[in-house]
């Protein structure tokens, strides 16, 4: 039962009655390493003798959520979009009008391929040959194998 609203002070209080690893498994909204980093960055101290975390109730970060201190690589801030409001720009040096390329740009996105990770066993010499061919064609091995299999399935009618 993870608690998204778990505060730093609550973690230290729970740590008084249970081991940190158990606390992270049962109550924390993040894993033990991220929880440890959050406690450190919040200003909590770890006592080596008692193996417990501590933060004073009067500490400014005591009532803040654990998630406020977690550095997540999964959460990405959206990039601001370029909004060209006017198609004409005036060159400050020459004073001439220029068309804004961003205004007329057509946004194209590459087609995203959904991939499935596959593991297979193959002859070692065949694997070496495929790797050499991939290197010669500046491809990754999976791209070469995918290309060969695609060609094979297109050539051979399904039964």
PDB file of C-alpha atoms in Angstrom:
ATOM      1  CA  UNK A   1       0.000   0.000   0.000  1.00  0.00           C
ATOM      2  CA  UNK A   2       1.980   2.995  -1.262  1.00  0.00           C
ATOM      3  CA  UNK A   3       1.033   6.452  -0.143  1.00  0.00           C
ATOM      4  CA  UNK A   4       1.497   9.253  -2.709  1.00  0.00           C
ATOM      5  CA  UNK A   5       1.065  11.908   0.028  1.00  0.00           C
ATOM      6  CA  UNK A   6       3.662  10.462   2.413  1.00  0.00           C
ATOM      7  CA  UNK A   7       5.670  13.254   4.049  1.00  0.00           C
ATOM      8  CA  UNK A   8       9.314  13.241   5.121  1.00  0.00           C
ATOM      9  CA  UNK A   9       8.307  13.410   8.800  1.00  0.00           C
ATOM     10  CA  UNK A  10       5.928  10.457   8.372  1.00  0.00           C
ATOM     11  CA  UNK A  11       8.735   8.403   6.834  1.00  0.00           C
ATOM     12  CA  UNK A  12      11.015   9.089   9.793  1.00  0.00           C
ATOM     13  CA  UNK A  13       8.193   8.240  12.253  1.00  0.00           C
ATOM     14  CA  UNK A  14       7.498   4.961  10.426  1.00  0.00           C
ATOM     15  CA  UNK A  15      11.229   4.237  10.421  1.00  0.00           C
ATOM     16  CA  UNK A  16      11.233   4.334  14.230  1.00  0.00           C
ATOM     17  CA  UNK A  17       9.030   1.231  14.346  1.00  0.00           C
ATOM     18  CA  UNK A  18      10.087  -0.663  11.226  1.00  0.00           C
ATOM     19  CA  UNK A  19      13.138  -1.308   9.063  1.00  0.00           C
ATOM     20  CA  UNK A  20      13.802   1.105   6.216  1.00  0.00           C
ATOM     21  CA  UNK A  21      13.616  -1.642   3.566  1.00  0.00           C
ATOM     22  CA  UNK A  22      10.197  -2.807   4.819  1.00  0.00           C
ATOM     23  CA  UNK A  23       9.014   0.796   5.025  1.00  0.00           C
ATOM     24  CA  UNK A  24      10.064   1.407   1.407  1.00  0.00           C
ATOM     25  CA  UNK A  25       8.302  -1.755   0.214  1.00  0.00           C
ATOM     26  CA  UNK A  26       5.035  -1.217   2.072  1.00  0.00           C
ATOM     27  CA  UNK A  27       4.486   2.541   2.289  1.00  0.00           C
ATOM     28  CA  UNK A  28       6.748   4.547  -0.007  1.00  0.00           C
ATOM     29  CA  UNK A  29       5.562   5.766  -3.419  1.00  0.00           C
ATOM     30  CA  UNK A  30       9.086   5.163  -4.771  1.00  0.00           C
ATOM     31  CA  UNK A  31      11.810   2.535  -4.387  1.00  0.00           C
ATOM     32  CA  UNK A  32      14.286   2.417  -1.516  1.00  0.00           C
ATOM     33  CA  UNK A  33      17.101   4.183  -3.382  1.00  0.00           C
ATOM     34  CA  UNK A  34      14.895   7.067  -4.510  1.00  0.00           C
ATOM     35  CA  UNK A  35      13.401   7.273  -1.005  1.00  0.00           C
ATOM     36  CA  UNK A  36      16.896   7.424   0.501  1.00  0.00           C
ATOM     37  CA  UNK A  37      17.894  10.197  -1.939  1.00  0.00           C
ATOM     38  CA  UNK A  38      14.678  12.094  -1.159  1.00  0.00           C
ATOM     39  CA  UNK A  39      15.377  11.930   2.581  1.00  0.00           C
ATOM     40  CA  UNK A  40      18.942  13.155   2.041  1.00  0.00           C
ATOM     41  CA  UNK A  41      17.921  16.058  -0.157  1.00  0.00           C
ATOM     42  CA  UNK A  42      15.132  17.016   2.275  1.00  0.00           C
ATOM     43  CA  UNK A  43      17.690  17.382   5.060  1.00  0.00           C
ATOM     44  CA  UNK A  44      16.962  14.242   7.078  1.00  0.00           C
ATOM     45  CA  UNK A  45      19.915  12.630   8.833  1.00  0.00           C
ATOM     46  CA  UNK A  46      20.776   8.955   9.149  1.00  0.00           C
ATOM     47  CA  UNK A  47      22.055   7.648  12.471  1.00  0.00           C
ATOM     48  CA  UNK A  48      24.561   4.841  11.843  1.00  0.00           C
ATOM     49  CA  UNK A  49      24.260   3.577  15.396  1.00  0.00           C
ATOM     50  CA  UNK A  50      20.486   3.078  15.411  1.00  0.00           C
ATOM     51  CA  UNK A  51      20.149   2.647  11.616  1.00  0.00           C
ATOM     52  CA  UNK A  52      17.231   5.102  11.613  1.00  0.00           C
ATOM     53  CA  UNK A  53      16.409   8.307   9.729  1.00  0.00           C
ATOM     54  CA  UNK A  54      15.587  11.481  11.674  1.00  0.00           C
ATOM     55  CA  UNK A  55      14.264  14.937  10.871  1.00  0.00           C
ATOM     56  CA  UNK A  56      13.193  17.579  13.376  1.00  0.00           C
ATOM     57  CA  UNK A  57       9.489  18.496  13.321  1.00  0.00           C
ATOM     58  CA  UNK A  58      10.469  22.174  13.028  1.00  0.00           C
ATOM     59  CA  UNK A  59      12.538  21.539   9.880  1.00  0.00           C
ATOM     60  CA  UNK A  60      11.039  23.407   6.878  1.00  0.00           C
ATOM     61  CA  UNK A  61      10.961  20.217   4.771  1.00  0.00           C
ATOM     62  CA  UNK A  62       9.425  17.965   7.436  1.00  0.00           C
ATOM     63  CA  UNK A  63       5.848  18.357   6.189  1.00  0.00           C
ATOM     64  CA  UNK A  64       6.700  18.241   2.495  1.00  0.00           C
ATOM     65  CA  UNK A  65       5.853  15.192   0.393  1.00  0.00           C
ATOM     66  CA  UNK A  66       8.495  12.606  -0.454  1.00  0.00           C
ATOM     67  CA  UNK A  67       7.634  13.009  -4.153  1.00  0.00           C
ATOM     68  CA  UNK A  68       8.693  16.671  -3.968  1.00  0.00           C
ATOM     69  CA  UNK A  69      12.290  15.504  -3.537  1.00  0.00           C
ATOM     70  CA  UNK A  70      12.334  12.653  -6.038  1.00  0.00           C
ATOM     71  CA  UNK A  71      14.228  13.207  -9.262  1.00  0.00           C
ATOM     72  CA  UNK A  72      12.240  11.250 -11.815  1.00  0.00           C
ATOM     73  CA  UNK A  73      13.655  10.522 -15.240  1.00  0.00           C
ATOM     74  CA  UNK A  74      10.204   9.524 -16.455  1.00  0.00           C
ATOM     75  CA  UNK A  75       8.573  12.868 -15.863  1.00  0.00           C
ATOM     76  CA  UNK A  76       9.429  15.208 -18.683  1.00  0.00           C
ATOM     77  CA  UNK A  77       8.387  18.771 -18.926  1.00  0.00           C
ATOM     78  CA  UNK A  78       6.686  19.531 -22.223  1.00  0.00           C
ATOM     79  CA  UNK A  79       8.779  21.554 -24.615  1.00  0.00           C
ATOM     80  CA  UNK A  80       7.330  24.946 -25.404  1.00  0.00           C
ATOM     81  CA  UNK A  81       5.891  25.085 -28.907  1.00  0.00           C
ATOM     82  CA  UNK A  82       7.089  27.656 -31.351  1.00  0.00           C
ATOM     83  CA  UNK A  83       4.153  29.772 -32.266  1.00  0.00           C
ATOM     84  CA  UNK A  84       4.890  31.974 -35.203  1.00  0.00           C
ATOM     85  CA  UNK A  85       2.280  34.653 -34.891  1.00  0.00           C
ATOM     86  CA  UNK A  86       3.116  36.515 -38.051  1.00  0.00           C
ATOM     87  CA  UNK A  87       4.494  35.113 -41.314  1.00  0.00           C
ATOM     88  CA  UNK A  88       6.575  38.218 -42.024  1.00  0.00           C
ATOM     89  CA  UNK A  89       9.629  39.270 -40.096  1.00  0.00           C
ATOM     90  CA  UNK A  90      11.492  42.500 -40.597  1.00  0.00           C
ATOM     91  CA  UNK A  91      15.246  42.216 -40.871  1.00  0.00           C
ATOM     92  CA  UNK A  92      16.657  44.746 -38.346  1.00  0.00           C
ATOM     93  CA  UNK A  93      19.724  45.494 -40.478  1.00  0.00           C
ATOM     94  CA  UNK A  94      18.211  45.947 -43.944  1.00  0.00           C
ATOM     95  CA  UNK A  95      14.650  46.761 -42.923  1.00  0.00           C
ATOM     96  CA  UNK A  96      13.337  44.301 -45.518  1.00  0.00           C
ATOM     97  CA  UNK A  97      10.492  41.900 -44.850  1.00  0.00           C
ATOM     98  CA  UNK A  98      11.306  38.189 -44.773  1.00  0.00           C
ATOM     99  CA  UNK A  99       9.014  35.198 -44.645  1.00  0.00           C
ATOM    100  CA  UNK A 100       9.212  33.248 -41.395  1.00  0.00           C
ATOM    101  CA  UNK A 101      10.014  29.643 -42.295  1.00  0.00           C
ATOM    102  CA  UNK A 102       8.602  28.360 -38.998  1.00  0.00           C
ATOM    103  CA  UNK A 103       5.188  29.771 -39.834  1.00  0.00           C
ATOM    104  CA  UNK A 104       4.847  27.670 -42.979  1.00  0.00           C
ATOM    105  CA  UNK A 105       6.704  24.585 -41.760  1.00  0.00           C
ATOM    106  CA  UNK A 106       4.798  21.339 -42.035  1.00  0.00           C
ATOM    107  CA  UNK A 107       5.304  19.213 -38.989  1.00  0.00           C
ATOM    108  CA  UNK A 108       6.157  15.664 -39.942  1.00  0.00           C
ATOM    109  CA  UNK A 109       6.631  12.932 -37.431  1.00  0.00           C
ATOM    110  CA  UNK A 110       8.327   9.673 -38.216  1.00  0.00           C
ATOM    111  CA  UNK A 111       6.034   6.683 -38.012  1.00  0.00           C
ATOM    112  CA  UNK A 112       6.508   4.998 -34.676  1.00  0.00           C
ATOM    113  CA  UNK A 113       7.011   1.258 -34.806  1.00  0.00           C
ATOM    114  CA  UNK A 114       5.838  -0.723 -31.830  1.00  0.00           C
ATOM    115  CA  UNK A 115       8.550  -3.236 -31.045  1.00  0.00           C
ATOM    116  CA  UNK A 116       8.500  -6.565 -29.200  1.00  0.00           C
ATOM    117  CA  UNK A 117      11.676  -7.832 -27.590  1.00  0.00           C
ATOM    118  CA  UNK A 118      12.480 -11.323 -28.860  1.00  0.00           C
ATOM    119  CA  UNK A 119      15.166 -13.726 -27.763  1.00  0.00           C
ATOM    120  CA  UNK A 120      16.374 -16.522 -30.005  1.00  0.00           C
ATOM    121  CA  UNK A 121      19.206 -18.994 -30.335  1.00  0.00           C
ATOM    122  CA  UNK A 122      21.152 -19.218 -33.585  1.00  0.00           C
ATOM    123  CA  UNK A 123      24.281 -20.724 -35.036  1.00  0.00           C
ATOM    124  CA  UNK A 124      27.368 -18.795 -33.878  1.00  0.00           C
ATOM    125  CA  UNK A 125      28.864 -18.555 -37.366  1.00  0.00           C
ATOM    126  CA  UNK A 126      25.559 -17.230 -38.774  1.00  0.00           C
ATOM    127  CA  UNK A 127      25.445 -14.654 -35.971  1.00  0.00           C
ATOM    128  CA  UNK A 128      28.979 -13.489 -36.835  1.00  0.00           C
ATOM    129  CA  UNK A 129      28.124 -13.216 -40.537  1.00  0.00           C
ATOM    130  CA  UNK A 130      24.976 -11.216 -39.755  1.00  0.00           C
ATOM    131  CA  UNK A 131      26.966  -8.861 -37.510  1.00  0.00           C
ATOM    132  CA  UNK A 132      29.521  -8.311 -40.294  1.00  0.00           C
ATOM    133  CA  UNK A 133      26.783  -7.584 -42.841  1.00  0.00           C
ATOM    134  CA  UNK A 134      25.129  -5.195 -40.412  1.00  0.00           C
ATOM    135  CA  UNK A 135      28.423  -3.357 -39.872  1.00  0.00           C
ATOM    136  CA  UNK A 136      29.076  -3.115 -43.610  1.00  0.00           C
ATOM    137  CA  UNK A 137      25.603  -1.658 -44.190  1.00  0.00           C
ATOM    138  CA  UNK A 138      25.792   0.670 -41.190  1.00  0.00           C
ATOM    139  CA  UNK A 139      22.833  -1.052 -39.516  1.00  0.00           C
ATOM    140  CA  UNK A 140      22.232  -2.488 -36.105  1.00  0.00           C
ATOM    141  CA  UNK A 141      21.869  -6.258 -35.975  1.00  0.00           C
ATOM    142  CA  UNK A 142      18.181  -6.133 -35.060  1.00  0.00           C
ATOM    143  CA  UNK A 143      17.521  -3.785 -37.996  1.00  0.00           C
ATOM    144  CA  UNK A 144      19.189  -6.191 -40.412  1.00  0.00           C
ATOM    145  CA  UNK A 145      17.307  -9.212 -39.073  1.00  0.00           C
ATOM    146  CA  UNK A 146      14.031  -7.265 -39.130  1.00  0.00           C
ATOM    147  CA  UNK A 147      14.669  -6.189 -42.725  1.00  0.00           C
ATOM    148  CA  UNK A 148      15.463  -9.749 -43.861  1.00  0.00           C
ATOM    149  CA  UNK A 149      12.385 -11.158 -42.122  1.00  0.00           C
ATOM    150  CA  UNK A 150      10.166  -8.431 -43.603  1.00  0.00           C
ATOM    151  CA  UNK A 151      11.425  -9.210 -47.099  1.00  0.00           C
ATOM    152  CA  UNK A 152      10.900 -12.912 -46.510  1.00  0.00           C
ATOM    153  CA  UNK A 153       7.321 -12.484 -45.312  1.00  0.00           C
ATOM    154  CA  UNK A 154       6.471 -10.197 -48.231  1.00  0.00           C
ATOM    155  CA  UNK A 155       7.962 -12.619 -50.747  1.00  0.00           C
ATOM    156  CA  UNK A 156       6.404 -15.775 -49.374  1.00  0.00           C
ATOM    157  CA  UNK A 157       2.598 -15.991 -49.497  1.00  0.00           C
ATOM    158  CA  UNK A 158       0.938 -17.017 -46.254  1.00  0.00           C
ATOM    159  CA  UNK A 159      -0.678 -20.397 -46.284  1.00  0.00           C
TER     160      UNK A 159
END
